[in-house]
Amino acid sequence: MPDRVRKAVFPVAGLGTRLLPATKSIPKEMITIVDRPLIQYAVDEAREAGIEQLIFVTGRGKSALVDYFDQAFELEATLKAKGKSLDVLECSNASFGEVVTVRQQQPLGLGHAVWCARDIVGEEPFAVLLPDELMRGKPGCLAQMVEAYEKVGGNLVAALEVPDSETHKYGVIDPGASNGRLTEIRGLVEKPAPGSAPSNLMLPGRYILQPEVMRALDAQEKGAGGEIQLTDAMAKVIGRQPFHGYRFEGERYDCGSATGFVIANLAIALERSDTGPAVNDFISSLRGA
Ligand code: UTP
């Protein structure tokens, strides 16, 4: 049985330029999908997978994101005095010591953001979740991955098929043999030039990694776009440790873009019993118009 995954890194120090002007003063992870900030969905997914420590790699202007997980005494007292339920706040209250933050002083890339958490992660396997990639599944994407990881160990990344015309935007897998939802990884390439991708299996932002990936990041080598890329560091441990892609069962919404945000809002509003019927009626009325 491989070592248990207890810690998850949430890189949230990016500038979120695709969502300007909103992200000028609001962290992208605090924009809401229905009535919850994006970060809540990623934290719920991590907790469901058994994660005990949430490590946020933050930067300037991201304090609202960390404050969100504090207990809001005044708000709770006011709600109580009005006889209102506090249940809705429960998921946003971190337990003592559950949240740890570290700063990335400059947005030098995803790999650099993950590396900033190296001392907190230490010498144990860790998960990485990109909160702007909203994953829906039953169980959640990371819980599915943890179950697969317990069988194969090593490094395991979520894998998702995209149209060939989109591979240049992502980290892409050079696949080996497949067994059910698992595919061996022979190589990884970040943002391949159009037409040169080794497959159409991309990395949608969920990873279970071994500390050796942190060691590979120590080199601080710049890759695609002049950024320190997580994909390049992962590629270095292929062949030295088991490395698999996992095709998770569920939906993925790319909330790093305005279109993805709108689609995620609609999909989740339709799923929920409190909002679904009215939103469905509204969509039907638009179709009829
Ligand atoms: P993105 O590629 O989506 O970059 O980062 P971004 O800055 O958030 O958004 P755009 O492209 O400018 O609109 C993927 C993830 O990596 C984090 C981001 O916060 C996001 O969760 N990240 C990226 C960092 O934490 N630091 C970085 O230097 C870069």
mmCIF file with all atom_site columns, C-alpha atoms and ligand atoms in Angstrom, residues 11-18 28-29 104 107-110 113 131-132, ligand 1:
data_model
loop_
_atom_site.group_PDB
_atom_site.id
_atom_site.type_symbol
_atom_site.label_atom_id
_atom_site.label_alt_id
_atom_site.label_comp_id
_atom_site.label_asym_id
_atom_site.label_entity_id
_atom_site.label_seq_id
_atom_site.pdbx_PDB_ins_code
_atom_site.Cartn_x
_atom_site.Cartn_y
_atom_site.Cartn_z
_atom_site.occupancy
_atom_site.B_iso_or_equiv
_atom_site.pdbx_formal_charge
_atom_site.auth_seq_id
_atom_site.auth_comp_id
_atom_site.auth_asym_id
_atom_site.auth_atom_id
_atom_site.pdbx_PDB_model_num
ATOM   1  C CA  . PRO A 1 11  ? -2.047  27.037 -6.385  1.00 0.00 ? 11  PRO A CA  1
ATOM   2  C CA  . VAL A 1 12  ? -4.120  30.226 -6.307  1.00 0.00 ? 12  VAL A CA  1
ATOM   3  C CA  . ALA A 1 13  ? -1.524  32.901 -7.012  1.00 0.00 ? 13  ALA A CA  1
ATOM   4  C CA  . GLY A 1 14  ? -2.215  33.304 -10.744 1.00 0.00 ? 14  GLY A CA  1
ATOM   5  C CA  . LEU A 1 15  ? -3.326  36.676 -12.125 1.00 0.00 ? 15  LEU A CA  1
ATOM   6  C CA  . GLY A 1 16  ? -6.504  35.342 -13.749 1.00 0.00 ? 16  GLY A CA  1
ATOM   7  C CA  . THR A 1 17  ? -6.142  37.646 -16.741 1.00 0.00 ? 17  THR A CA  1
ATOM   8  C CA  . ARG A 1 18  ? -8.799  35.807 -18.758 1.00 0.00 ? 18  ARG A CA  1
ATOM   9  C CA  . LYS A 1 28  ? -10.791 34.276 -9.519  1.00 0.00 ? 28  LYS A CA  1
ATOM   10 C CA  . GLU A 1 29  ? -11.283 31.486 -6.967  1.00 0.00 ? 29  GLU A CA  1
ATOM   11 C CA  . GLN A 1 104 ? 4.338   33.016 -4.216  1.00 0.00 ? 104 GLN A CA  1
ATOM   12 C CA  . PRO A 1 107 ? 3.636   34.492 -10.614 1.00 0.00 ? 107 PRO A CA  1
ATOM   13 C CA  . LEU A 1 108 ? 6.490   32.559 -12.219 1.00 0.00 ? 108 LEU A CA  1
ATOM   14 C CA  . GLY A 1 109 ? 4.313   29.622 -13.260 1.00 0.00 ? 109 GLY A CA  1
ATOM   15 C CA  . LEU A 1 110 ? 2.337   26.689 -11.887 1.00 0.00 ? 110 LEU A CA  1
ATOM   16 C CA  . ALA A 1 113 ? 3.725   27.892 -7.242  1.00 0.00 ? 113 ALA A CA  1
ATOM   17 C CA  . PRO A 1 131 ? -9.505  25.268 -8.370  1.00 0.00 ? 131 PRO A CA  1
ATOM   18 C CA  . ASP A 1 132 ? -10.437 26.983 -11.633 1.00 0.00 ? 132 ASP A CA  1
HETATM 19 P P1  . UTP B 2 .   ? -3.591  29.634 -15.236 1.00 0.00 ? 1   UTP B P1  1
HETATM 20 O O1  . UTP B 2 .   ? -2.803  29.114 -16.357 1.00 0.00 ? 1   UTP B O1  1
HETATM 21 O O2  . UTP B 2 .   ? -5.078  29.483 -15.312 1.00 0.00 ? 1   UTP B O2  1
HETATM 22 O O3  . UTP B 2 .   ? -3.180  31.135 -15.012 1.00 0.00 ? 1   UTP B O3  1
HETATM 23 O O4  . UTP B 2 .   ? -3.060  28.934 -13.920 1.00 0.00 ? 1   UTP B O4  1
HETATM 24 P P2  . UTP B 2 .   ? -3.959  32.278 -14.248 1.00 0.00 ? 1   UTP B P2  1
HETATM 25 O O5  . UTP B 2 .   ? -3.003  33.379 -13.975 1.00 0.00 ? 1   UTP B O5  1
HETATM 26 O O6  . UTP B 2 .   ? -4.686  31.742 -13.056 1.00 0.00 ? 1   UTP B O6  1
HETATM 27 O O7  . UTP B 2 .   ? -5.076  32.743 -15.285 1.00 0.00 ? 1   UTP B O7  1
HETATM 28 P P3  . UTP B 2 .   ? -4.977  33.471 -16.713 1.00 0.00 ? 1   UTP B P3  1
HETATM 29 O O8  . UTP B 2 .   ? -4.447  32.434 -17.672 1.00 0.00 ? 1   UTP B O8  1
HETATM 30 O O9  . UTP B 2 .   ? -4.075  34.668 -16.586 1.00 0.00 ? 1   UTP B O9  1
HETATM 31 O O10 . UTP B 2 .   ? -6.387  33.853 -16.988 1.00 0.00 ? 1   UTP B O10 1
HETATM 32 C C1  . UTP B 2 .   ? -3.454  27.640 -13.513 1.00 0.00 ? 1   UTP B C1  1
HETATM 33 C C2  . UTP B 2 .   ? -3.418  27.589 -12.007 1.00 0.00 ? 1   UTP B C2  1
HETATM 34 O O11 . UTP B 2 .   ? -2.110  27.836 -11.518 1.00 0.00 ? 1   UTP B O11 1
HETATM 35 C C3  . UTP B 2 .   ? -2.116  28.927 -10.621 1.00 0.00 ? 1   UTP B C3  1
HETATM 36 C C4  . UTP B 2 .   ? -3.372  29.710 -10.930 1.00 0.00 ? 1   UTP B C4  1
HETATM 37 O O12 . UTP B 2 .   ? -3.804  30.434 -9.791  1.00 0.00 ? 1   UTP B O12 1
HETATM 38 C C5  . UTP B 2 .   ? -4.336  28.605 -11.354 1.00 0.00 ? 1   UTP B C5  1
HETATM 39 O O13 . UTP B 2 .   ? -4.920  27.964 -10.219 1.00 0.00 ? 1   UTP B O13 1
HETATM 40 N N1  . UTP B 2 .   ? -0.868  29.698 -10.806 1.00 0.00 ? 1   UTP B N1  1
HETATM 41 C C6  . UTP B 2 .   ? -0.429  29.963 -12.076 1.00 0.00 ? 1   UTP B C6  1
HETATM 42 C C7  . UTP B 2 .   ? -0.150  30.129 -9.711  1.00 0.00 ? 1   UTP B C7  1
HETATM 43 O O14 . UTP B 2 .   ? -0.547  29.909 -8.555  1.00 0.00 ? 1   UTP B O14 1
HETATM 44 N N2  . UTP B 2 .   ? 1.004   30.819 -9.917  1.00 0.00 ? 1   UTP B N2  1
HETATM 45 C C8  . UTP B 2 .   ? 1.471   31.074 -11.155 1.00 0.00 ? 1   UTP B C8  1
HETATM 46 O O15 . UTP B 2 .   ? 2.554   31.682 -11.257 1.00 0.00 ? 1   UTP B O15 1
HETATM 47 C C9  . UTP B 2 .   ? 0.725   30.645 -12.263 1.00 0.00 ? 1   UTP B C9  1
#
